[in-house]
XYZ file of C-alpha atoms in Angstrom:
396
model
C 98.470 116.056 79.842
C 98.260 117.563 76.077
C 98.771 121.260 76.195
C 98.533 123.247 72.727
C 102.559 124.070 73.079
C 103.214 120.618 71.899
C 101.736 121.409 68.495
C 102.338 125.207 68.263
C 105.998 125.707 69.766
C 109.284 123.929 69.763
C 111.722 122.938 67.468
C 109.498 120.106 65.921
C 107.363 122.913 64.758
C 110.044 124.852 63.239
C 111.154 122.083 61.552
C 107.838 121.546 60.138
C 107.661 124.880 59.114
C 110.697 124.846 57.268
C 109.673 121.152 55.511
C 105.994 122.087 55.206
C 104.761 119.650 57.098
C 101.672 119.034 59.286
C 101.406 118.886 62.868
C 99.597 115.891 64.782
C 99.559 115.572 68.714
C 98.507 112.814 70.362
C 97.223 112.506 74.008
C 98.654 109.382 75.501
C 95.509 107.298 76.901
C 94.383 107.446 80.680
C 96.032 111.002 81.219
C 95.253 114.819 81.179
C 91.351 115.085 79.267
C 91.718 111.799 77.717
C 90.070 109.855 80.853
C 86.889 108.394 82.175
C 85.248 109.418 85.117
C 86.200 105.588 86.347
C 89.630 105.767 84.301
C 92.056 105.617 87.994
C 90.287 102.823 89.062
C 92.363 99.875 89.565
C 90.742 97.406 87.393
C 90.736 100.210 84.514
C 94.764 100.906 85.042
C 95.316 97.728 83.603
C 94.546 98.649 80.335
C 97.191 101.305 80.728
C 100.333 100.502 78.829
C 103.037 101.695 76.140
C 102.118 98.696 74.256
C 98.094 100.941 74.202
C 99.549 103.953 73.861
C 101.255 102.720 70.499
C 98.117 101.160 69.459
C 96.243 103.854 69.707
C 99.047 105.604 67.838
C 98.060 103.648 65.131
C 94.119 104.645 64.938
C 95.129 108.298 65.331
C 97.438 107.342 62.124
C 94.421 106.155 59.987
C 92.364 108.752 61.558
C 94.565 111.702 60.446
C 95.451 109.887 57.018
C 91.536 109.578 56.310
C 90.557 113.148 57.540
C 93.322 114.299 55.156
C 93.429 112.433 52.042
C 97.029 111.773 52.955
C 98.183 109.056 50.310
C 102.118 109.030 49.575
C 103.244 111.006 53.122
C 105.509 110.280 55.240
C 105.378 110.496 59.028
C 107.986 111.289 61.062
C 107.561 110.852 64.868
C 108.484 113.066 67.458
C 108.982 112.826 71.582
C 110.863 113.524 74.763
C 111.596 111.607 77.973
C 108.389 109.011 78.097
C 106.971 110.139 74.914
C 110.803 109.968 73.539
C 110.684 106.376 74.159
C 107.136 105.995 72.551
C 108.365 108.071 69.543
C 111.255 105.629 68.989
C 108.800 102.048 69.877
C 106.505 103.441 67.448
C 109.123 103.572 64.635
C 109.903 99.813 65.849
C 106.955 98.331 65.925
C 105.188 99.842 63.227
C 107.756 101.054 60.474
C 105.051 100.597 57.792
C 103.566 104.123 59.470
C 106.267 105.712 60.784
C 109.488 106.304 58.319
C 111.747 107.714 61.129
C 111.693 109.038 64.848
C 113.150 111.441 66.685
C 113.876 110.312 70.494
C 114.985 112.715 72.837
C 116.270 111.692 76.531
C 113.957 108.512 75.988
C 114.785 105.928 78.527
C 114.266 103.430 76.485
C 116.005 100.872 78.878
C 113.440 99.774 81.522
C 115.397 99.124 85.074
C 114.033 98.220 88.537
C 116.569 99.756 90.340
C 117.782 102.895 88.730
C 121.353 103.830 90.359
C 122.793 105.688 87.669
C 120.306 108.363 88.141
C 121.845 109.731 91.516
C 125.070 109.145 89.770
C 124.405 111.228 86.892
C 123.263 113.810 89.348
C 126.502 114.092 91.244
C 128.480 113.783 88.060
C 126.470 117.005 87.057
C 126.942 118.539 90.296
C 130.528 118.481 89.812
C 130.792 119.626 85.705
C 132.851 123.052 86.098
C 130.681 123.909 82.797
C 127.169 123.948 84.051
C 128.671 125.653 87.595
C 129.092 123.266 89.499
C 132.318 121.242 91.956
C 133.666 119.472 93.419
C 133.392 121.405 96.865
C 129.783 121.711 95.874
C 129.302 117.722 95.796
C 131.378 117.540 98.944
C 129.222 119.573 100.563
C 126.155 118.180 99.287
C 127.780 114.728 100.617
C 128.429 116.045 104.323
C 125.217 117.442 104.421
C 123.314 114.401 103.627
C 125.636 112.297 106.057
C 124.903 114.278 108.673
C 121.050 113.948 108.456
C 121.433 110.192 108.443
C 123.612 110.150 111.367
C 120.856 112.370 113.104
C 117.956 110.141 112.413
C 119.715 107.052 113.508
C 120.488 109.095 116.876
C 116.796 110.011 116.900
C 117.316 113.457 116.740
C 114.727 113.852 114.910
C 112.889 116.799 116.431
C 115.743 118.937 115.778
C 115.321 117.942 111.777
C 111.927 118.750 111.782
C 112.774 122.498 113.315
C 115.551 123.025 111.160
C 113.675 121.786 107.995
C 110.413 123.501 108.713
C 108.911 119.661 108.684
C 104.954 120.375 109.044
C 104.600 116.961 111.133
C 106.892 114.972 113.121
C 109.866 112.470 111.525
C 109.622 110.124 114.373
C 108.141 107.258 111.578
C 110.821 105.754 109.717
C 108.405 105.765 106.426
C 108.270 110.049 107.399
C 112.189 109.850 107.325
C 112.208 108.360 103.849
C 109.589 110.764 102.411
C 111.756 113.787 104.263
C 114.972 112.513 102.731
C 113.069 112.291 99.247
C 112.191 115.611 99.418
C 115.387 117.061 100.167
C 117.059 115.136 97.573
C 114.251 116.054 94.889
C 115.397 119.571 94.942
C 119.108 118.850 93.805
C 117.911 116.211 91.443
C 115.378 118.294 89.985
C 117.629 121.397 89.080
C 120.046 119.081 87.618
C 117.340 117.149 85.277
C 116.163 120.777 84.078
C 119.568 122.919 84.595
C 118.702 125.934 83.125
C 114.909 124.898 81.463
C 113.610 127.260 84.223
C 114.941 130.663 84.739
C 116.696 130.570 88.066
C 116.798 127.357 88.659
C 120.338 126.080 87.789
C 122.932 123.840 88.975
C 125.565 127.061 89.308
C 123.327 128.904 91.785
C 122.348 125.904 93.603
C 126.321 125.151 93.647
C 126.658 129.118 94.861
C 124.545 128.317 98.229
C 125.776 124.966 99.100
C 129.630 126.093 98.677
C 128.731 129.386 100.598
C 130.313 128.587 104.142
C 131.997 125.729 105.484
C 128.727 124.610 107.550
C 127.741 122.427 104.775
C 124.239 121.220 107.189
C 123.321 125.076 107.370
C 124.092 125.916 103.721
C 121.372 122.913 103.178
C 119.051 124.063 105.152
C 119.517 127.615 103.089
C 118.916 125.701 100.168
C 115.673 123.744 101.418
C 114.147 127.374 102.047
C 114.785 128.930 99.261
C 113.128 125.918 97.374
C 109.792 126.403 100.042
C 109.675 130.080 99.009
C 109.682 129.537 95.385
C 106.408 126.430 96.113
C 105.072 129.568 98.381
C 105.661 126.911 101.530
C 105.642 127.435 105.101
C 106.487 124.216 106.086
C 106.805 120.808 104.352
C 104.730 117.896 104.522
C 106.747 114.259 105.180
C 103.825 112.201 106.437
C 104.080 109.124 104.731
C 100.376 108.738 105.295
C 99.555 111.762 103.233
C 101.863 110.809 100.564
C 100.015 107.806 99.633
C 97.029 109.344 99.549
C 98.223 111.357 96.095
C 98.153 107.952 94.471
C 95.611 106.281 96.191
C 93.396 109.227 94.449
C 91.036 107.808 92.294
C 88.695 111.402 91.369
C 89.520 112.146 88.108
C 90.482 116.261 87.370
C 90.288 116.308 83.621
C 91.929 120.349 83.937
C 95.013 119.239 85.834
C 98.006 119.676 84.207
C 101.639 117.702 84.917
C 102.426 114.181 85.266
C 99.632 112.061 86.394
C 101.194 110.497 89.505
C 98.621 107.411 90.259
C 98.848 107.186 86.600
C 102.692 107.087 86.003
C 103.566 105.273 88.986
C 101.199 102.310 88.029
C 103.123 102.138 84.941
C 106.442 102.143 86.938
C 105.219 99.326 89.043
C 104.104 97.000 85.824
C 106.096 98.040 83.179
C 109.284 100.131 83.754
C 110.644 100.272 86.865
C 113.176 103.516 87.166
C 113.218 103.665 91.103
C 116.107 105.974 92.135
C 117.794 104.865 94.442
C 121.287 105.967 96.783
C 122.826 102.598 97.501
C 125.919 101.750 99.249
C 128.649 101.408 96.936
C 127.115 104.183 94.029
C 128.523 107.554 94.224
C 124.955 108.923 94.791
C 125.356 112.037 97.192
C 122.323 112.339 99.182
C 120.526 109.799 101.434
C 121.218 105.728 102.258
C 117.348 105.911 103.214
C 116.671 105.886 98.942
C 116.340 102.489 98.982
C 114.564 99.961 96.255
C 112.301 98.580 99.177
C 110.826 102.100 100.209
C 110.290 102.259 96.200
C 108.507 98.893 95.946
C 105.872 99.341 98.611
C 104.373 101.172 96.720
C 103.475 98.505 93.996
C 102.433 96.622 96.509
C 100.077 99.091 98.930
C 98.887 100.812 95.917
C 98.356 98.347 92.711
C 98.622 95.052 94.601
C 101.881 93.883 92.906
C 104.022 92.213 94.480
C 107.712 93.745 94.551
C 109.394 90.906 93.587
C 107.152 90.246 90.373
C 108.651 94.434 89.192
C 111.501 92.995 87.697
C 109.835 90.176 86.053
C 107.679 93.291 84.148
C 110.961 95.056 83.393
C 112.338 92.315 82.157
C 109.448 91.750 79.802
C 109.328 95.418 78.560
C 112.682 95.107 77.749
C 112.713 92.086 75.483
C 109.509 93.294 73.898
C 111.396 96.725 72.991
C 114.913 95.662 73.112
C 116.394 98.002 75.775
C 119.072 100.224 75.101
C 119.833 98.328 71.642
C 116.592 98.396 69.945
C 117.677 97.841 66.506
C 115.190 100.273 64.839
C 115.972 101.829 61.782
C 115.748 105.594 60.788
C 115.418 106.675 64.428
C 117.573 109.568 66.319
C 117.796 109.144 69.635
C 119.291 112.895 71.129
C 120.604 113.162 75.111
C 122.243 115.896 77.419
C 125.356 114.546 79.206
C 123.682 116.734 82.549
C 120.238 114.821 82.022
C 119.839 111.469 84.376
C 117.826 110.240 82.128
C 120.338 109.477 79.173
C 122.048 106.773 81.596
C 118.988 104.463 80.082
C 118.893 105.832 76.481
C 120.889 105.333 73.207
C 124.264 106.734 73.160
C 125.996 105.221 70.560
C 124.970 105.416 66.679
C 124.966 101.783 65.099
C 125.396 103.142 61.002
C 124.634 99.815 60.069
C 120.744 100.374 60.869
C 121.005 103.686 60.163
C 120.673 104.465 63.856
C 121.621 108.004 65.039
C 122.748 109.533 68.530
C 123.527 112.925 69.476
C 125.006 113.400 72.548
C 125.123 117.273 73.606
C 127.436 118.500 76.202
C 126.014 120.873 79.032
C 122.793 119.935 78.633
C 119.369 118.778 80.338
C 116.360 116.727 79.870
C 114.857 117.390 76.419
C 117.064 120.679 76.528
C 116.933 119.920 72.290
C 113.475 119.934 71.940
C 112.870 123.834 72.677
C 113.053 126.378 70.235
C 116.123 128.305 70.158
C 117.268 130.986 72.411
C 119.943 133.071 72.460
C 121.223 131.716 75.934
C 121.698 128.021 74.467
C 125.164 126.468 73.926
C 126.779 126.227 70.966
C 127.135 122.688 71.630
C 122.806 122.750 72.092
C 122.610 124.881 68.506
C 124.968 122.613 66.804
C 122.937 119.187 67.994
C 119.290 120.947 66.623
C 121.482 121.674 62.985
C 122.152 117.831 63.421
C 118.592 117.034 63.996
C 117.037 118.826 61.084
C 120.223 117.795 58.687
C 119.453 114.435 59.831
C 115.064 114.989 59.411
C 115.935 116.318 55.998
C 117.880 113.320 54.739
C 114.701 111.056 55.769
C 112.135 113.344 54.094
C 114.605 113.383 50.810
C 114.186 109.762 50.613
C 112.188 108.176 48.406
């Protein structure tokens, strides 16, 4: 969903400040207000897509350009994660509107199976810089091993005790939504180290290295993260996670990621299932698998798993994966962010193609204003940004 920070806050707006430029935020279609009453039906999800969202892009464009007067400006577009993606596509596919685009942690590589998510996270987890070790991945490693050896002994009523479990884990689709939440907490510091006060990969690090009983330091963890989500126990029923996307009531006042919403796109467009497969150096569960991922397309939206990465494939020859060729478009990552494993890293000069890749930090860490805690390395990259913004705008 749009919130008002988008146009008001950030260092897009102090950009435009400093340029004297306007401001235009656009609601992508079939999330937050921007939704009829039917809008989560299945037969109306199919006219959700990036290839509509950049249309519509287009009609806000004459919309704005009318409203205005606007004649001889030019528009520079702006976005992070998703959006970042979107912000870049839209400079691709319509460079007669947009004369550059900033990208940051856009994953602008679609992939079925996403591996080098979990192995982004436990390259994090070990980065001395943001806090964390390698004792701290070992740890993390034991614990994890330990919980799959217990399920496959069916001790599974002493995992739903020790993990405060609010139904039983006797289901092996309940032991896949259990492991998914356990791992979510690690991977969800990491993607935001430091984007929430508290919530960092060096006190996360702190409790898992803080005995040698790596199963009861995780189990410290798992608590702490219930307290903070005001949780006295957590629910793994498999059952009552499908019913989030199976949802079809339409909150116009929610706020976050649509999940029916984003996971239909997943399922027909992009793919970016993480997964902990043998053979990857992802730390936490062998229960992440691309099947338990996949069942979803299928018991949701009534695709067919094996026709997901014949829809990847398509998205990325439409947009050109992690080589898009589009000119005049900066695409900015954090080396802790997962999501830059799917992004731009490399500047191609020839098509006057920029990345920035900033050291010790997270997903769209660059796209805040500043703050006197950042890295210099963070500082430096939003100099590069607006040195970069500058040249375009100087252009004639």
């Amino acid at each position: 969903a749009l919130s008002n920070r988008t146009a008001y806050s950030g260092h897009h707006v102090e950009m435009a400040k400093r340029f004297g430029a306007m401001v235009v935020a656009a609601e992508h279609r079939f999330y937050g207000s921007n939704i009829n009453d039917n809008g989560l039906h299945l037969d109306q999800l199919e006219h959700l897509s990036s290839q509509q969202g950049l249309a519509d892009l287009t009609r806000v464009h004459k919309y704005i350009t009318d409203r205005f007067e606007l004649t001889s400006n030019k528009w520079i577009s702006f976005g992070g994660s998703y959006p970042g993606a979107l912000s870049a596509w839209f400079r691709l596919k319509y460079p007669h509107l947009v004369f550059g685009a900033v990208a940051s942690s856009a994953p602008v590589q679609a992939q079925t199976n996403f591996e080098g998510y979990n192995e982004v996270v436990a390259q994090s987890l070990t980065d001395s810089t943001v806090g964390g070790s390698q004792q701290c991945i070992k740890q993390i490693v034991e614990a994890f091993q330990r919980i799959d050896s217990m399920i496959q002994a069916n001790q599974t009523v002493q995992l739903e005790k020790d993990f405060l479990s609010c139904g039983p884990l006797s289901e092996k689709n309940d032991q896949m939504v259990f492991v998914n939440n356990l791992a979510g907490i690690f991977a969800g510091v990491v993607q935001y180290n430091n984007e929430v006060p508290g919530l960092n990969i060096q006190s996360l690090c702190k409790q898992m290295t803080k005995s040698d009983d790596s199963y009861k330091n995780l189990q410290m963890v798992y608590k702490m993260a219930m307290k903070l989500l005001n949780q006295s126990c957590v629910d793994n029923s498999y059952s009552n996670f499908l019913s989030q996307f199976n949802n079809q009531t339409v909150d116009q006042a929610a706020s976050g990621v649509g999940i029916r919403q984003w996971t239909w796109q997943t399922c027909s467009q992009f793919g970016y299932y993480q997964t902990c497969d043998e053979g990857t150096s992802c730390p936490f569960s062998r229960l992440l698998t691309l099947e338990s991922n996949l069942v979803i397309c299928r018991d949701i939206y009534k695709i067919s798993p094996s026709s997901v990465p014949n829809f990847v494939e398509f998205t990325n020859e439409y947009y050109g994966a992690n080589r898009p060729k589009g000119t005049r478009v900066l695409f900015v990552n954090g080396s802790i962010d997962p999501w830059h494993f799917l992004s731009v890293l490399k500047s191609d000069v020839s098509l006057n193609e920029t990345a920035v890749f900033i050291n010790g930090t997270a997903h769209c860490a660059d796209m805040a204003s500043d703050r006197s805690t950042d890295p210099q390395s963070l500082k430096d990259a939003r100099l590069m940004i607006q040195k970069v913004v500058h040249g375009w705008l100087q252009e004639s």
